[in-house]
mmCIF file of C-alpha atoms and ligand atoms in Angstrom:
data_model
loop_
_atom_site.group_PDB
_atom_site.id
_atom_site.type_symbol
_atom_site.label_atom_id
_atom_site.label_comp_id
_atom_site.label_asym_id
_atom_site.label_seq_id
_atom_site.Cartn_x
_atom_site.Cartn_y
_atom_site.Cartn_z
ATOM 1 C CA MET A 206 37.434 161.275 94.559
ATOM 2 C CA THR A 207 40.972 161.515 95.883
ATOM 3 C CA ALA A 208 43.769 160.040 93.860
ATOM 4 C CA ARG A 209 45.181 156.859 95.282
ATOM 5 C CA ALA A 210 48.061 154.570 94.466
ATOM 6 C CA PRO A 211 47.384 152.028 91.731
ATOM 7 C CA ARG A 212 46.939 148.453 92.965
ATOM 8 C CA ILE A 213 48.864 146.076 90.808
ATOM 9 C CA GLY A 214 48.853 142.287 91.022
ATOM 10 C CA ILE A 215 51.788 140.376 89.583
ATOM 11 C CA VAL A 216 50.403 136.998 88.586
ATOM 12 C CA VAL A 217 52.576 134.074 89.626
ATOM 13 C CA THR A 218 52.215 130.464 90.728
ATOM 14 C CA ASP A 219 53.130 128.610 93.898
ATOM 15 C CA ALA A 220 54.558 125.611 92.054
ATOM 16 C CA TYR A 221 57.846 126.431 90.348
ATOM 17 C CA ALA A 222 60.089 123.685 89.069
ATOM 18 C CA PRO A 223 63.152 123.472 91.341
ATOM 19 C CA ASP A 224 65.467 124.586 88.538
ATOM 20 C CA ASP A 225 63.150 127.236 87.123
ATOM 21 C CA PRO A 226 62.592 130.000 89.665
ATOM 22 C CA ASP A 227 61.173 133.431 88.781
ATOM 23 C CA PRO A 228 63.736 136.152 89.540
ATOM 24 C CA ASP A 229 61.652 138.875 87.833
ATOM 25 C CA THR A 230 58.740 139.160 90.260
ATOM 26 C CA PRO A 231 60.628 140.426 93.350
ATOM 27 C CA LEU A 232 62.469 142.969 91.180
ATOM 28 C CA LEU A 233 59.214 144.230 89.677
ATOM 29 C CA LEU A 234 57.368 144.354 93.004
ATOM 30 C CA HIS A 235 60.194 146.411 94.440
ATOM 31 C CA ALA A 236 60.360 148.782 91.440
ATOM 32 C CA LEU A 237 56.577 149.303 91.473
ATOM 33 C CA ARG A 238 56.492 149.967 95.218
ATOM 34 C CA GLN A 239 59.409 152.376 94.903
ATOM 35 C CA ARG A 240 57.299 154.301 92.416
ATOM 36 C CA GLY A 241 54.368 154.576 94.790
ATOM 37 C CA ALA A 242 52.192 151.690 93.637
ATOM 38 C CA GLU A 243 50.667 149.032 95.845
ATOM 39 C CA ALA A 244 51.986 145.851 94.318
ATOM 40 C CA ALA A 245 51.456 142.241 95.367
ATOM 41 C CA ALA A 246 52.162 138.794 93.973
ATOM 42 C CA VAL A 247 48.932 136.937 93.088
ATOM 43 C CA VAL A 248 48.938 133.143 92.766
ATOM 44 C CA TRP A 249 46.717 132.616 89.735
ATOM 45 C CA HIS A 250 44.833 129.594 91.036
ATOM 46 C CA ASP A 251 44.285 130.893 94.563
ATOM 47 C CA GLU A 252 40.536 131.395 94.602
ATOM 48 C CA ARG A 253 40.612 133.278 97.908
ATOM 49 C CA ILE A 254 42.154 136.325 96.244
ATOM 50 C CA ASP A 255 39.723 139.099 95.331
ATOM 51 C CA LEU A 256 40.883 139.950 91.825
ATOM 52 C CA ALA A 257 38.552 142.941 91.614
ATOM 53 C CA ALA A 258 40.613 144.608 94.353
ATOM 54 C CA PHE A 259 43.378 145.153 91.788
ATOM 55 C CA ASP A 260 43.371 147.878 89.166
ATOM 56 C CA LEU A 261 45.622 145.838 86.944
ATOM 57 C CA LEU A 262 46.888 142.252 86.843
ATOM 58 C CA ILE A 263 50.147 141.552 85.036
ATOM 59 C CA LEU A 264 50.689 137.952 83.955
ATOM 60 C CA ARG A 265 54.186 137.122 85.051
ATOM 61 C CA SER A 266 54.957 133.513 85.922
ATOM 62 C CA PRO A 267 51.862 131.259 86.083
ATOM 63 C CA TRP A 268 54.185 128.612 84.705
ATOM 64 C CA ASP A 269 52.146 125.563 85.658
ATOM 65 C CA TYR A 270 49.308 126.563 83.310
ATOM 66 C CA PRO A 271 50.131 124.055 80.521
ATOM 67 C CA ASP A 272 49.279 121.299 83.041
ATOM 68 C CA ARG A 273 46.023 123.043 84.010
ATOM 69 C CA LEU A 274 44.962 124.525 80.711
ATOM 70 C CA ASP A 275 41.160 124.476 81.106
ATOM 71 C CA GLU A 276 41.505 125.968 84.551
ATOM 72 C CA PHE A 277 43.800 128.664 83.189
ATOM 73 C CA ARG A 278 41.396 129.583 80.396
ATOM 74 C CA THR A 279 38.589 129.838 82.966
ATOM 75 C CA TRP A 280 40.802 131.953 85.202
ATOM 76 C CA LEU A 281 41.539 134.287 82.282
ATOM 77 C CA ASP A 282 37.799 134.826 81.801
ATOM 78 C CA ARG A 283 37.272 135.398 85.517
ATOM 79 C CA ALA A 284 40.239 137.746 85.873
ATOM 80 C CA GLY A 285 39.315 139.625 82.689
ATOM 81 C CA SER A 286 35.822 140.295 83.951
ATOM 82 C CA ALA A 287 37.025 141.297 87.438
ATOM 83 C CA THR A 288 39.659 143.785 86.313
ATOM 84 C CA ARG A 289 42.135 144.715 83.618
ATOM 85 C CA VAL A 290 44.652 141.996 82.681
ATOM 86 C CA LEU A 291 47.781 142.413 80.592
ATOM 87 C CA ASN A 292 48.678 141.148 78.211
ATOM 88 C CA ALA A 293 45.014 141.190 77.207
ATOM 89 C CA PRO A 294 43.197 137.866 77.706
ATOM 90 C CA GLU A 295 42.292 137.684 73.994
ATOM 91 C CA THR A 296 45.947 138.108 73.071
ATOM 92 C CA VAL A 297 46.923 135.475 75.629
ATOM 93 C CA ARG A 298 44.333 133.038 74.259
ATOM 94 C CA TRP A 299 45.667 133.604 70.753
ATOM 95 C CA ASN A 300 49.225 133.030 71.979
ATOM 96 C CA LEU A 301 48.468 129.835 73.936
ATOM 97 C CA ASP A 302 48.561 127.631 70.858
ATOM 98 C CA LYS A 303 51.682 127.808 68.699
ATOM 99 C CA ARG A 304 49.582 127.455 65.562
ATOM 100 C CA TYR A 305 49.720 131.263 65.707
ATOM 101 C CA LEU A 306 53.098 130.719 63.992
ATOM 102 C CA ALA A 307 51.227 129.720 60.834
ATOM 103 C CA GLU A 308 49.309 133.001 61.037
ATOM 104 C CA LEU A 309 52.539 134.942 61.432
ATOM 105 C CA GLU A 310 53.919 133.127 58.421
ATOM 106 C CA GLY A 311 50.752 134.019 56.511
ATOM 107 C CA ALA A 312 51.443 137.650 57.443
ATOM 108 C CA GLY A 313 54.899 137.410 55.856
ATOM 109 C CA VAL A 314 57.056 136.699 58.927
ATOM 110 C CA ARG A 315 59.714 134.037 58.485
ATOM 111 C CA VAL A 316 59.164 131.275 61.055
ATOM 112 C CA VAL A 317 60.824 127.897 61.644
ATOM 113 C CA PRO A 318 59.272 125.525 59.051
ATOM 114 C CA THR A 319 56.595 123.543 60.850
ATOM 115 C CA VAL A 320 54.075 120.813 60.104
ATOM 116 C CA TYR A 321 51.134 120.634 62.521
ATOM 117 C CA ALA A 322 49.864 117.082 62.983
ATOM 118 C CA ALA A 323 46.503 116.401 64.626
ATOM 119 C CA SER A 324 46.738 112.622 64.158
ATOM 120 C CA ALA A 325 49.418 109.953 64.451
ATOM 121 C CA ASP A 326 49.081 109.292 60.715
ATOM 122 C CA ALA A 327 49.731 112.925 59.872
ATOM 123 C CA ALA A 328 52.755 112.882 62.205
ATOM 124 C CA ALA A 329 54.103 109.713 60.532
ATOM 125 C CA THR A 330 53.759 111.337 57.112
ATOM 126 C CA ALA A 331 55.528 114.494 58.286
ATOM 127 C CA LEU A 332 58.351 112.502 59.884
ATOM 128 C CA ALA A 333 58.779 110.453 56.701
ATOM 129 C CA THR A 334 59.499 113.638 54.712
ATOM 130 C CA HIS A 335 62.481 114.300 56.984
ATOM 131 C CA ASP A 336 63.765 110.732 56.971
ATOM 132 C CA THR A 337 66.634 110.435 54.507
ATOM 133 C CA GLY A 338 66.321 106.671 54.699
ATOM 134 C CA ASP A 339 69.946 105.942 55.469
ATOM 135 C CA GLY A 340 69.400 105.852 59.203
ATOM 136 C CA GLN A 341 72.152 108.420 59.620
ATOM 137 C CA ALA A 342 71.323 111.493 61.659
ATOM 138 C CA THR A 343 74.136 113.670 60.410
ATOM 139 C CA ASP A 344 72.529 116.184 58.095
ATOM 140 C CA ARG A 345 71.494 118.854 60.564
ATOM 141 C CA GLY A 346 69.222 121.747 59.864
ATOM 142 C CA THR A 347 69.106 121.607 56.091
ATOM 143 C CA GLY A 348 65.402 120.970 55.801
ATOM 144 C CA SER A 349 65.954 117.597 54.165
ATOM 145 C CA GLY A 350 68.051 116.543 57.139
ATOM 146 C CA ALA A 351 67.574 113.550 59.293
ATOM 147 C CA ARG A 352 66.931 115.146 62.661
ATOM 148 C CA VAL A 353 63.650 116.603 63.785
ATOM 149 C CA VAL A 354 62.116 118.294 66.781
ATOM 150 C CA VAL A 355 58.687 117.144 67.933
ATOM 151 C CA LYS A 356 56.742 119.308 70.390
ATOM 152 C CA PRO A 357 53.193 120.092 71.392
ATOM 153 C CA ALA A 358 51.417 123.209 70.073
ATOM 154 C CA VAL A 359 50.629 124.136 73.669
ATOM 155 C CA SER A 360 53.749 124.042 75.772
ATOM 156 C CA ALA A 361 56.290 126.006 77.755
ATOM 157 C CA ALA A 362 59.749 125.357 79.153
ATOM 158 C CA ALA A 363 60.396 122.649 76.533
ATOM 159 C CA ARG A 364 57.766 120.302 77.999
ATOM 160 C CA ASP A 365 57.282 117.180 75.885
ATOM 161 C CA THR A 366 59.778 118.545 73.379
ATOM 162 C CA GLY A 367 62.205 116.080 71.819
ATOM 163 C CA LEU A 368 65.077 116.047 69.354
ATOM 164 C CA PHE A 369 65.329 112.797 67.412
ATOM 165 C CA ALA A 370 66.521 111.205 64.219
ATOM 166 C CA ALA A 371 63.383 111.337 62.032
ATOM 167 C CA SER A 372 63.434 107.552 61.747
ATOM 168 C CA ASP A 373 63.678 107.079 65.523
ATOM 169 C CA PRO A 374 60.457 105.395 66.682
ATOM 170 C CA ARG A 375 60.570 107.666 69.745
ATOM 171 C CA ALA A 376 59.820 110.669 67.487
ATOM 172 C CA LEU A 377 56.553 109.132 66.324
ATOM 173 C CA ALA A 378 55.851 107.854 69.832
ATOM 174 C CA LEU A 379 56.108 111.388 71.251
ATOM 175 C CA ALA A 380 53.934 112.851 68.475
ATOM 176 C CA THR A 381 51.378 110.086 69.056
ATOM 177 C CA ARG A 382 51.355 110.738 72.784
ATOM 178 C CA ILE A 383 50.730 114.444 72.130
ATOM 179 C CA VAL A 384 47.799 113.846 69.771
ATOM 180 C CA GLU A 385 46.314 111.104 71.943
ATOM 181 C CA ALA A 386 46.249 113.582 74.826
ATOM 182 C CA GLY A 387 44.079 115.793 72.611
ATOM 183 C CA GLY A 388 46.876 118.080 71.413
ATOM 184 C CA VAL A 389 48.494 118.951 68.127
ATOM 185 C CA ALA A 390 52.079 117.850 67.473
ATOM 186 C CA MET A 391 54.493 120.225 65.771
ATOM 187 C CA ILE A 392 57.206 118.674 63.644
ATOM 188 C CA GLN A 393 60.157 120.829 62.634
ATOM 189 C CA PRO A 394 63.518 120.152 61.070
ATOM 190 C CA GLU A 395 66.254 120.439 63.645
ATOM 191 C CA ILE A 396 67.748 123.918 63.480
ATOM 192 C CA GLY A 397 71.390 123.148 64.197
ATOM 193 C CA GLU A 398 72.012 126.670 65.519
ATOM 194 C CA LEU A 399 69.416 126.046 68.229
ATOM 195 C CA THR A 400 71.035 122.796 69.256
ATOM 196 C CA ASP A 401 74.332 124.650 69.347
ATOM 197 C CA GLY A 402 72.900 127.244 71.745
ATOM 198 C CA HIS A 403 72.393 130.247 69.452
ATOM 199 C CA GLU A 404 68.766 131.005 70.281
ATOM 200 C CA ARG A 405 68.143 134.673 71.003
ATOM 201 C CA ALA A 406 65.253 136.324 72.760
ATOM 202 C CA LEU A 407 64.477 139.973 72.027
ATOM 203 C CA TYR A 408 62.249 141.789 74.505
ATOM 204 C CA LEU A 409 59.864 144.534 73.481
ATOM 205 C CA VAL A 410 58.048 146.571 76.102
ATOM 206 C CA ASP A 411 55.172 148.634 74.718
ATOM 207 C CA GLY A 412 56.669 147.786 71.338
ATOM 208 C CA VAL A 413 60.093 149.222 72.170
ATOM 209 C CA PHE A 414 63.181 146.996 72.303
ATOM 210 C CA THR A 415 64.703 146.742 75.789
ATOM 211 C CA HIS A 416 67.245 143.914 75.806
ATOM 212 C CA ALA A 417 68.221 140.645 74.182
ATOM 213 C CA ILE A 418 69.512 137.460 75.684
ATOM 214 C CA ALA A 419 71.049 134.280 74.323
ATOM 215 C CA LYS A 420 69.876 130.973 75.779
ATOM 216 C CA GLY A 421 71.990 127.887 75.952
ATOM 217 C CA ALA A 422 71.106 124.672 74.150
ATOM 218 C CA LEU A 423 68.264 122.790 75.795
ATOM 219 C CA LEU A 424 67.527 119.501 74.042
ATOM 220 C CA ALA A 425 69.396 116.222 74.262
ATOM 221 C CA GLU A 426 69.236 113.951 71.234
ATOM 222 C CA GLY A 427 66.870 111.046 71.733
ATOM 223 C CA GLY A 428 64.362 113.024 73.788
ATOM 224 C CA GLY A 429 64.477 115.027 76.978
ATOM 225 C CA LEU A 430 66.645 117.875 78.168
ATOM 226 C CA ARG A 431 70.399 118.222 78.372
ATOM 227 C CA GLY A 432 71.413 117.271 81.876
ATOM 228 C CA GLY A 433 67.773 116.289 82.484
ATOM 229 C CA VAL A 434 66.693 119.753 83.662
ATOM 230 C CA TYR A 435 65.470 123.012 82.091
ATOM 231 C CA VAL A 436 68.225 125.602 82.449
ATOM 232 C CA GLU A 437 68.252 128.576 80.072
ATOM 233 C CA ASN A 438 71.508 130.227 81.248
ATOM 234 C CA PRO A 439 70.510 133.651 79.905
ATOM 235 C CA VAL A 440 73.325 135.942 78.810
ATOM 236 C CA VAL A 441 72.730 139.501 77.588
ATOM 237 C CA VAL A 442 73.797 139.903 73.957
ATOM 238 C CA ASP A 443 73.626 142.454 71.169
ATOM 239 C CA ALA A 444 71.066 141.358 68.620
ATOM 240 C CA THR A 445 71.990 141.794 64.966
ATOM 241 C CA PRO A 446 70.171 144.337 62.778
ATOM 242 C CA ALA A 447 68.468 141.419 60.990
ATOM 243 C CA GLU A 448 67.252 140.023 64.320
ATOM 244 C CA HIS A 449 65.918 143.440 65.359
ATOM 245 C CA ALA A 450 64.105 143.763 62.034
ATOM 246 C CA LEU A 451 62.626 140.281 62.383
ATOM 247 C CA ALA A 452 61.396 140.993 65.916
ATOM 248 C CA GLN A 453 59.745 144.241 64.796
ATOM 249 C CA ASP A 454 58.214 142.415 61.846
ATOM 250 C CA ALA A 455 56.819 139.753 64.165
ATOM 251 C CA LEU A 456 55.390 142.409 66.465
ATOM 252 C CA ARG A 457 53.759 144.239 63.577
ATOM 253 C CA ALA A 458 52.107 140.981 62.524
ATOM 254 C CA VAL A 459 51.027 140.228 66.117
ATOM 255 C CA ARG A 460 49.321 143.616 66.332
ATOM 256 C CA ALA A 461 47.555 143.076 63.025
ATOM 257 C CA LEU A 462 46.380 139.613 64.137
ATOM 258 C CA THR A 463 45.235 140.633 67.653
ATOM 259 C CA ASP A 464 43.632 143.817 68.971
ATOM 260 C CA GLY A 465 45.937 146.212 67.142
ATOM 261 C CA SER A 466 47.709 147.538 70.231
ATOM 262 C CA ALA A 467 51.337 146.870 71.122
ATOM 263 C CA PRO A 468 51.483 144.196 73.818
ATOM 264 C CA LEU A 469 52.769 145.477 77.165
ATOM 265 C CA TYR A 470 55.505 142.883 76.939
ATOM 266 C CA ALA A 471 56.656 140.503 74.227
ATOM 267 C CA ARG A 472 59.595 138.189 73.852
ATOM 268 C CA VAL A 473 60.439 137.247 70.297
ATOM 269 C CA ASP A 474 62.653 134.167 70.096
ATOM 270 C CA VAL A 475 64.722 134.072 66.945
ATOM 271 C CA VAL A 476 67.504 132.059 65.445
ATOM 272 C CA THR A 477 69.733 132.882 62.522
ATOM 273 C CA SER A 478 69.809 129.622 60.616
ATOM 274 C CA THR A 479 72.196 128.867 57.773
ATOM 275 C CA ALA A 480 69.514 126.819 56.088
ATOM 276 C CA PHE A 481 66.504 129.086 56.587
ATOM 277 C CA GLY A 482 67.885 132.534 57.385
ATOM 278 C CA PRO A 483 66.738 134.482 60.446
ATOM 279 C CA CYS A 484 63.484 132.940 61.671
ATOM 280 C CA VAL A 485 61.081 133.211 64.552
ATOM 281 C CA LEU A 486 60.854 130.219 66.895
ATOM 282 C CA GLU A 487 58.095 131.670 69.040
ATOM 283 C CA VAL A 488 56.566 134.948 70.165
ATOM 284 C CA GLU A 489 55.866 134.725 73.866
ATOM 285 C CA LEU A 490 53.084 137.047 74.985
ATOM 286 C CA ILE A 491 51.873 135.174 78.070
ATOM 287 C CA GLU A 492 54.545 134.717 80.665
ATOM 288 C CA PRO A 493 58.061 135.267 79.327
ATOM 289 C CA SER A 494 60.950 135.169 81.759
ATOM 290 C CA LEU A 495 62.073 138.775 81.426
ATOM 291 C CA ASN A 496 65.503 137.982 82.848
ATOM 292 C CA LEU A 497 65.606 141.358 84.576
ATOM 293 C CA HIS A 498 68.268 140.035 86.939
ATOM 294 C CA VAL A 499 70.748 140.050 84.054
ATOM 295 C CA ALA A 500 69.393 143.258 82.454
ATOM 296 C CA PRO A 501 68.739 145.562 85.411
ATOM 297 C CA GLU A 502 68.384 148.640 83.182
ATOM 298 C CA ALA A 503 65.138 147.133 81.861
ATOM 299 C CA ILE A 504 63.519 147.009 85.325
ATOM 300 C CA ALA A 505 62.521 150.691 85.292
ATOM 301 C CA VAL A 506 61.281 150.448 81.701
ATOM 302 C CA VAL A 507 58.956 147.554 82.545
ATOM 303 C CA ALA A 508 57.777 149.100 85.839
ATOM 304 C CA GLU A 509 57.015 152.416 84.161
ATOM 305 C CA ALA A 510 55.161 150.728 81.306
ATOM 306 C CA ILE A 511 53.027 148.904 83.915
ATOM 307 C CA LEU A 512 52.289 152.183 85.706
ATOM 308 C CA ARG A 513 51.368 153.857 82.417
ATOM 309 C CA ALA A 514 48.991 150.971 81.718
ATOM 310 C CA ALA A 515 47.506 151.342 85.219
ATOM 311 C CA GLY A 516 46.943 155.030 84.489
ATOM 312 C CA ASP A 517 45.093 154.193 81.267
ATOM 313 C CA ASP A 518 41.925 153.416 83.228
ATOM 314 C CA PRO A 519 39.808 156.546 82.862
ATOM 315 C CA ASP A 520 37.537 155.582 85.797
ATOM 316 C CA ARG A 521 40.242 155.712 88.391
ATOM 317 C CA PRO A 522 42.332 158.733 89.289
ATOM 318 C CA VAL A 523 45.831 157.548 89.962
ATOM 319 C CA SER A 524 48.647 159.463 91.495
ATOM 320 C CA VAL A 525 51.888 157.700 90.951
ATOM 321 C CA GLY A 526 54.548 158.600 93.462
ATOM 322 C CA THR A 527 52.333 159.322 96.471
ATOM 323 C CA ALA A 528 52.657 157.298 99.646
ATOM 324 C CA ILE A 529 50.448 154.229 100.021
ATOM 325 C CA PRO A 530 47.740 155.117 102.568
ATOM 326 C CA GLY A 531 48.526 153.526 105.887
ATOM 327 C CA SER A 532 52.071 152.595 104.923
HETATM 328 N N1 ADP B 95 63.410 123.052 65.398
HETATM 329 C C1 ADP B 95 64.242 123.016 66.440
HETATM 330 N N2 ADP B 95 65.544 122.650 66.279
HETATM 331 C C2 ADP B 95 66.394 122.585 67.337
HETATM 332 N N3 ADP B 95 66.033 122.880 68.605
HETATM 333 C C3 ADP B 95 64.763 123.260 68.838
HETATM 334 C C4 ADP B 95 63.793 123.355 67.780
HETATM 335 N N4 ADP B 95 62.624 123.745 68.313
HETATM 336 C C5 ADP B 95 62.834 123.901 69.636
HETATM 337 N N5 ADP B 95 64.123 123.624 69.955
HETATM 338 C C6 ADP B 95 64.723 123.717 71.308
HETATM 339 O O1 ADP B 95 63.704 123.441 72.265
HETATM 340 C C7 ADP B 95 63.475 124.580 73.096
HETATM 341 C C8 ADP B 95 61.984 124.712 73.414
HETATM 342 O O2 ADP B 95 61.243 124.861 72.220
HETATM 343 P P1 ADP B 95 60.285 126.104 71.973
HETATM 344 O O3 ADP B 95 59.745 125.987 70.587
HETATM 345 O O4 ADP B 95 60.991 127.355 72.299
HETATM 346 O O5 ADP B 95 59.090 125.831 72.984
HETATM 347 P P2 ADP B 95 58.803 126.312 74.484
HETATM 348 O O6 ADP B 95 59.876 127.290 74.872
HETATM 349 O O7 ADP B 95 57.470 126.951 74.398
HETATM 350 O O8 ADP B 95 58.797 125.064 75.285
HETATM 351 C C9 ADP B 95 64.054 125.760 72.318
HETATM 352 O O9 ADP B 95 64.452 126.786 73.209
HETATM 353 C C10 ADP B 95 65.226 125.126 71.585
HETATM 354 O O10 ADP B 95 66.369 125.002 72.448
HETATM 355 MG MG1 MG B 96 60.906 128.688 73.903
#
């Protein structure tokens, strides 16, 4: 058998929100092609695409999946039996529901304190523990404070995520809507540092730190997003030693709780909270914005990790760097 270029599919969607484009995919396609791979964007729900024609599928920006969850789970099965998918479908399934945060906590990782409510009653009880009873929403982020964040356990891009005074009937209304739709509502104290725009995302490729970004504040009080749209405004930052240690801790726990291997890509979102110390807000293993457009030095690292993964298939001789036949 002659060696041929690896065929890599970058999994995307065809339905991006107007304010939430995906700048990473063109950069990755270009970097992979430059290195001799055949690389193409693959719309995850396009059934005409022959997934088995790819040696490797990389989940990149199938960002409409929370609206089409059953379909996405079925697609994961189909893609996983047609070819190799990274991150691994089992890891993705584990990461789809933020109740994994409780497992991370069980493994000793500090996470944002969270109550998971599967019924409106449970949500009302959880909200009552945050309600100081004076109707004043001034005591931010102390754990006994009056403001809370309500969000669904399955979400992305701050969908159905609201910041409220705990006593605000809209907090319970949102939690009720989430559980009535069959979901689980997460109730957290407001972390003031998040509202003030100090969330940080640390990226790890094959377990190795590549870059960190800060995201601006996202939530408006009373529900919804600041300015009504989802805009992260990523800025490259230096993470603190404590944030690096927390991200590595989270990754160690992820490996122990999944298949043991380092995920190809991971984004660990952290916040250093006065009230709770450095804690993990989420570990995104499905489709993180990599923000390669603001961290161009990470493009080669990601592309080379993808090519290494493509070369891991013992059944297929791969020669990276040769011309694509017919090109
Ligand atoms: N407990 C919290 N306190 C303050 N802001 C929060 C809190 N939880 C989430 N947020 C804000 O909402 C955004 C989205 O929440 P997150 O948990 O990251 O879910 P996802 O990114 O999956 O939608 C965060 O980036 C942050 O700005
Ligand atoms: Mg997030």
